[in-house]
JSON list of C-alpha atoms in Angstrom, two decimals:
[
{"chain": "A", "resi": 144, "resn": "MET", "atom": "CA", "xyz": [5.57, -19.95, 4.18]},
{"chain": "A", "resi": 145, "resn": "THR", "atom": "CA", "xyz": [4.72, -16.52, 2.68]},
{"chain": "A", "resi": 146, "resn": "THR", "atom": "CA", "xyz": [2.42, -13.56, 3.84]},
{"chain": "A", "resi": 147, "resn": "ASN", "atom": "CA", "xyz": [-1.19, -14.74, 3.88]},
{"chain": "A", "resi": 148, "resn": "GLN", "atom": "CA", "xyz": [-2.85, -12.31, 1.43]},
{"chain": "A", "resi": 149, "resn": "SER", "atom": "CA", "xyz": [-6.08, -12.31, 3.43]},
{"chain": "A", "resi": 150, "resn": "THR", "atom": "CA", "xyz": [-3.98, -10.64, 6.13]},
{"chain": "A", "resi": 151, "resn": "LEU", "atom": "CA", "xyz": [-3.11, -7.74, 3.75]},
{"chain": "A", "resi": 152, "resn": "ALA", "atom": "CA", "xyz": [-6.75, -6.86, 2.95]},
{"chain": "A", "resi": 153, "resn": "VAL", "atom": "CA", "xyz": [-8.50, -6.29, 6.26]},
{"chain": "A", "resi": 154, "resn": "ASP", "atom": "CA", "xyz": [-8.97, -3.20, 8.59]},
{"chain": "A", "resi": 155, "resn": "PRO", "atom": "CA", "xyz": [-6.17, -2.52, 10.96]},
{"chain": "A", "resi": 156, "resn": "ALA", "atom": "CA", "xyz": [-7.84, -3.98, 14.19]},
{"chain": "A", "resi": 157, "resn": "THR", "atom": "CA", "xyz": [-8.61, -7.33, 12.32]},
{"chain": "A", "resi": 158, "resn": "ARG", "atom": "CA", "xyz": [-5.22, -7.27, 10.98]},
{"chain": "A", "resi": 159, "resn": "ALA", "atom": "CA", "xyz": [-3.82, -6.81, 14.38]},
{"chain": "A", "resi": 160, "resn": "ASP", "atom": "CA", "xyz": [-5.83, -9.79, 15.73]},
{"chain": "A", "resi": 161, "resn": "GLN", "atom": "CA", "xyz": [-4.77, -12.02, 12.91]},
{"chain": "A", "resi": 162, "resn": "VAL", "atom": "CA", "xyz": [-1.03, -10.98, 13.29]},
{"chain": "A", "resi": 163, "resn": "LEU", "atom": "CA", "xyz": [-1.38, -11.72, 17.10]},
{"chain": "A", "resi": 164, "resn": "GLY", "atom": "CA", "xyz": [-2.64, -15.25, 16.31]},
{"chain": "A", "resi": 165, "resn": "ASP", "atom": "CA", "xyz": [0.26, -15.65, 13.87]},
{"chain": "A", "resi": 166, "resn": "VAL", "atom": "CA", "xyz": [2.80, -14.50, 16.34]},
{"chain": "A", "resi": 167, "resn": "THR", "atom": "CA", "xyz": [1.13, -16.57, 19.22]},
{"chain": "A", "resi": 168, "resn": "GLU", "atom": "CA", "xyz": [1.26, -19.74, 16.93]},
{"chain": "A", "resi": 169, "resn": "ILE", "atom": "CA", "xyz": [4.97, -19.05, 16.15]},
{"chain": "A", "resi": 170, "resn": "LEU", "atom": "CA", "xyz": [5.79, -18.48, 19.85]},
{"chain": "A", "resi": 171, "resn": "ARG", "atom": "CA", "xyz": [4.08, -21.64, 20.99]},
{"chain": "A", "resi": 172, "resn": "ASP", "atom": "CA", "xyz": [5.96, -23.59, 18.42]},
{"chain": "A", "resi": 173, "resn": "VAL", "atom": "CA", "xyz": [9.26, -21.99, 19.24]},
{"chain": "A", "resi": 174, "resn": "ILE", "atom": "CA", "xyz": [8.93, -22.28, 22.98]},
{"chain": "A", "resi": 175, "resn": "GLY", "atom": "CA", "xyz": [7.11, -25.41, 23.23]},
{"chain": "A", "resi": 176, "resn": "GLU", "atom": "CA", "xyz": [3.44, -25.98, 23.67]},
{"chain": "A", "resi": 177, "resn": "GLU", "atom": "CA", "xyz": [3.94, -27.80, 26.99]},
{"chain": "A", "resi": 178, "resn": "TYR", "atom": "CA", "xyz": [5.63, -24.61, 28.42]},
{"chain": "A", "resi": 179, "resn": "VAL", "atom": "CA", "xyz": [3.04, -22.28, 27.60]},
{"chain": "A", "resi": 180, "resn": "VAL", "atom": "CA", "xyz": [-0.01, -24.59, 27.72]},
{"chain": "A", "resi": 181, "resn": "ASP", "atom": "CA", "xyz": [-1.62, -22.65, 30.52]},
{"chain": "A", "resi": 182, "resn": "MET", "atom": "CA", "xyz": [-0.51, -19.14, 29.50]},
{"chain": "A", "resi": 183, "resn": "THR", "atom": "CA", "xyz": [-2.50, -16.76, 27.42]},
{"chain": "A", "resi": 184, "resn": "ILE", "atom": "CA", "xyz": [-0.35, -14.79, 24.98]},
{"chain": "A", "resi": 185, "resn": "GLY", "atom": "CA", "xyz": [-1.55, -11.24, 24.50]},
{"chain": "A", "resi": 186, "resn": "MET", "atom": "CA", "xyz": [-0.46, -7.88, 23.51]},
{"chain": "A", "resi": 187, "resn": "ASP", "atom": "CA", "xyz": [1.11, -7.17, 26.88]},
{"chain": "A", "resi": 188, "resn": "THR", "atom": "CA", "xyz": [3.00, -10.52, 27.11]},
{"chain": "A", "resi": 189, "resn": "SER", "atom": "CA", "xyz": [6.63, -9.79, 27.89]},
{"chain": "A", "resi": 190, "resn": "PHE", "atom": "CA", "xyz": [9.17, -11.82, 25.89]},
{"chain": "A", "resi": 191, "resn": "ASN", "atom": "CA", "xyz": [11.60, -11.75, 28.88]},
{"chain": "A", "resi": 192, "resn": "ALA", "atom": "CA", "xyz": [9.58, -11.57, 32.12]},
{"chain": "A", "resi": 193, "resn": "ASP", "atom": "CA", "xyz": [6.58, -13.62, 30.91]},
{"chain": "A", "resi": 194, "resn": "LEU", "atom": "CA", "xyz": [7.78, -15.95, 28.27]},
{"chain": "A", "resi": 195, "resn": "GLU", "atom": "CA", "xyz": [11.33, -16.12, 29.44]},
{"chain": "A", "resi": 196, "resn": "LEU", "atom": "CA", "xyz": [12.46, -16.50, 25.95]},
{"chain": "A", "resi": 197, "resn": "GLU", "atom": "CA", "xyz": [16.24, -17.54, 25.67]},
{"chain": "A", "resi": 198, "resn": "SER", "atom": "CA", "xyz": [18.35, -15.88, 23.04]},
{"chain": "A", "resi": 199, "resn": "ILE", "atom": "CA", "xyz": [18.40, -18.94, 20.66]},
{"chain": "A", "resi": 200, "resn": "GLU", "atom": "CA", "xyz": [14.58, -18.99, 20.88]},
{"chain": "A", "resi": 201, "resn": "PHE", "atom": "CA", "xyz": [14.47, -15.40, 20.06]},
{"chain": "A", "resi": 202, "resn": "VAL", "atom": "CA", "xyz": [16.56, -15.96, 16.92]},
{"chain": "A", "resi": 203, "resn": "THR", "atom": "CA", "xyz": [14.41, -18.78, 15.92]},
{"chain": "A", "resi": 204, "resn": "PHE", "atom": "CA", "xyz": [11.33, -16.63, 16.49]},
{"chain": "A", "resi": 205, "resn": "ALA", "atom": "CA", "xyz": [12.90, -13.95, 14.16]},
{"chain": "A", "resi": 206, "resn": "ASP", "atom": "CA", "xyz": [13.67, -16.64, 11.51]},
{"chain": "A", "resi": 207, "resn": "ARG", "atom": "CA", "xyz": [9.83, -17.74, 11.73]},
{"chain": "A", "resi": 208, "resn": "LEU", "atom": "CA", "xyz": [8.74, -14.24, 11.24]},
{"chain": "A", "resi": 209, "resn": "ARG", "atom": "CA", "xyz": [10.97, -14.00, 8.10]},
{"chain": "A", "resi": 210, "resn": "GLU", "atom": "CA", "xyz": [9.52, -17.30, 6.95]},
{"chain": "A", "resi": 211, "resn": "THR", "atom": "CA", "xyz": [5.90, -16.11, 7.57]},
{"chain": "A", "resi": 212, "resn": "TYR", "atom": "CA", "xyz": [6.10, -12.68, 6.32]},
{"chain": "A", "resi": 213, "resn": "GLY", "atom": "CA", "xyz": [9.24, -12.63, 3.87]},
{"chain": "A", "resi": 214, "resn": "ASP", "atom": "CA", "xyz": [10.48, -9.25, 3.04]},
{"chain": "A", "resi": 215, "resn": "HIS", "atom": "CA", "xyz": [7.29, -7.47, 4.10]},
{"chain": "A", "resi": 216, "resn": "VAL", "atom": "CA", "xyz": [8.60, -7.30, 7.62]},
{"chain": "A", "resi": 217, "resn": "ASP", "atom": "CA", "xyz": [12.23, -6.45, 8.67]},
{"chain": "A", "resi": 218, "resn": "PHE", "atom": "CA", "xyz": [12.26, -7.57, 12.10]},
{"chain": "A", "resi": 219, "resn": "VAL", "atom": "CA", "xyz": [16.05, -7.63, 12.29]},
{"chain": "A", "resi": 220, "resn": "GLY", "atom": "CA", "xyz": [16.05, -3.98, 11.13]},
{"chain": "A", "resi": 221, "resn": "PHE", "atom": "CA", "xyz": [13.22, -3.31, 13.75]},
{"chain": "A", "resi": 222, "resn": "LEU", "atom": "CA", "xyz": [15.40, -4.75, 16.39]},
{"chain": "A", "resi": 223, "resn": "SER", "atom": "CA", "xyz": [18.66, -2.88, 15.36]},
{"chain": "A", "resi": 224, "resn": "GLU", "atom": "CA", "xyz": [16.93, 0.43, 16.28]},
{"chain": "A", "resi": 225, "resn": "MET", "atom": "CA", "xyz": [16.42, -0.52, 19.75]},
{"chain": "A", "resi": 226, "resn": "ASP", "atom": "CA", "xyz": [18.76, -0.51, 22.74]},
{"chain": "A", "resi": 227, "resn": "VAL", "atom": "CA", "xyz": [19.46, -3.58, 24.88]},
{"chain": "A", "resi": 228, "resn": "ASP", "atom": "CA", "xyz": [16.87, -2.47, 27.52]},
{"chain": "A", "resi": 229, "resn": "GLN", "atom": "CA", "xyz": [14.09, -2.08, 24.86]},
{"chain": "A", "resi": 230, "resn": "VAL", "atom": "CA", "xyz": [14.59, -5.40, 23.47]},
{"chain": "A", "resi": 231, "resn": "ILE", "atom": "CA", "xyz": [14.73, -7.22, 27.01]},
{"chain": "A", "resi": 232, "resn": "ASN", "atom": "CA", "xyz": [11.40, -5.29, 27.93]},
{"chain": "A", "resi": 233, "resn": "MET", "atom": "CA", "xyz": [9.73, -5.75, 24.64]},
{"chain": "A", "resi": 234, "resn": "LYS", "atom": "CA", "xyz": [6.21, -6.94, 24.56]},
{"chain": "A", "resi": 235, "resn": "VAL", "atom": "CA", "xyz": [4.32, -9.16, 22.08]},
{"chain": "A", "resi": 236, "resn": "GLY", "atom": "CA", "xyz": [2.15, -6.08, 21.10]},
{"chain": "A", "resi": 237, "resn": "GLU", "atom": "CA", "xyz": [5.11, -4.16, 20.01]},
{"chain": "A", "resi": 238, "resn": "VAL", "atom": "CA", "xyz": [6.05, -6.89, 17.60]},
{"chain": "A", "resi": 239, "resn": "VAL", "atom": "CA", "xyz": [2.48, -7.23, 16.46]},
{"chain": "A", "resi": 240, "resn": "GLN", "atom": "CA", "xyz": [2.11, -3.34, 15.79]},
{"chain": "A", "resi": 241, "resn": "PHE", "atom": "CA", "xyz": [5.43, -3.45, 13.92]},
{"chain": "A", "resi": 242, "resn": "ILE", "atom": "CA", "xyz": [4.30, -6.29, 11.65]},
{"chain": "A", "resi": 243, "resn": "VAL", "atom": "CA", "xyz": [0.72, -4.64, 11.10]},
{"chain": "A", "resi": 244, "resn": "ASP", "atom": "CA", "xyz": [2.62, -1.29, 10.26]},
{"chain": "A", "resi": 245, "resn": "SER", "atom": "CA", "xyz": [4.90, -2.97, 7.87]},
{"chain": "A", "resi": 246, "resn": "LEU", "atom": "CA", "xyz": [2.25, -4.90, 6.24]},
{"chain": "A", "resi": 247, "resn": "GLU", "atom": "CA", "xyz": [0.16, -1.56, 5.79]},
{"chain": "A", "resi": 248, "resn": "THR", "atom": "CA", "xyz": [3.20, 0.31, 4.28]},
{"chain": "A", "resi": 249, "resn": "ASP", "atom": "CA", "xyz": [3.74, -2.67, 2.09]},
{"chain": "A", "resi": 250, "resn": "THR", "atom": "CA", "xyz": [0.22, -3.10, 0.82]},
{"chain": "A", "resi": 251, "resn": "PRO", "atom": "CA", "xyz": [-1.15, -1.09, -2.14]},
{"chain": "A", "resi": 252, "resn": "ALA", "atom": "CA", "xyz": [-3.74, 1.41, -1.47]},
{"chain": "A", "resi": 253, "resn": "ALA", "atom": "CA", "xyz": [-6.35, -0.38, -3.52]},
{"chain": "A", "resi": 254, "resn": "ALA", "atom": "CA", "xyz": [-5.90, -3.61, -1.43]},
{"chain": "A", "resi": 255, "resn": "ARG", "atom": "CA", "xyz": [-6.54, -2.04, 1.88]}
]
């Protein structure tokens, strides 16, 4: 899977909504739909407290982000700049914003 070109050619608010949808879909797949069936995943959802993501699930999530966005989004590099407490307390919105910023930086000005 590669970056959806339509994701690159929209305003930042719409792009954030699209990325949140992508991230939510990936998380539901990684965690298991049955676990999050009654849960709304939003920008304030915490990976640790709300989703209770295990380390292996987090690795799978990172792999799926790479599959989805390719080299446009360096999630491992993003994580490497954080301390352990920041990673533990990270919210979905932080990842969404990182992806949006990465896509915006990677998008030629004419396509924005």
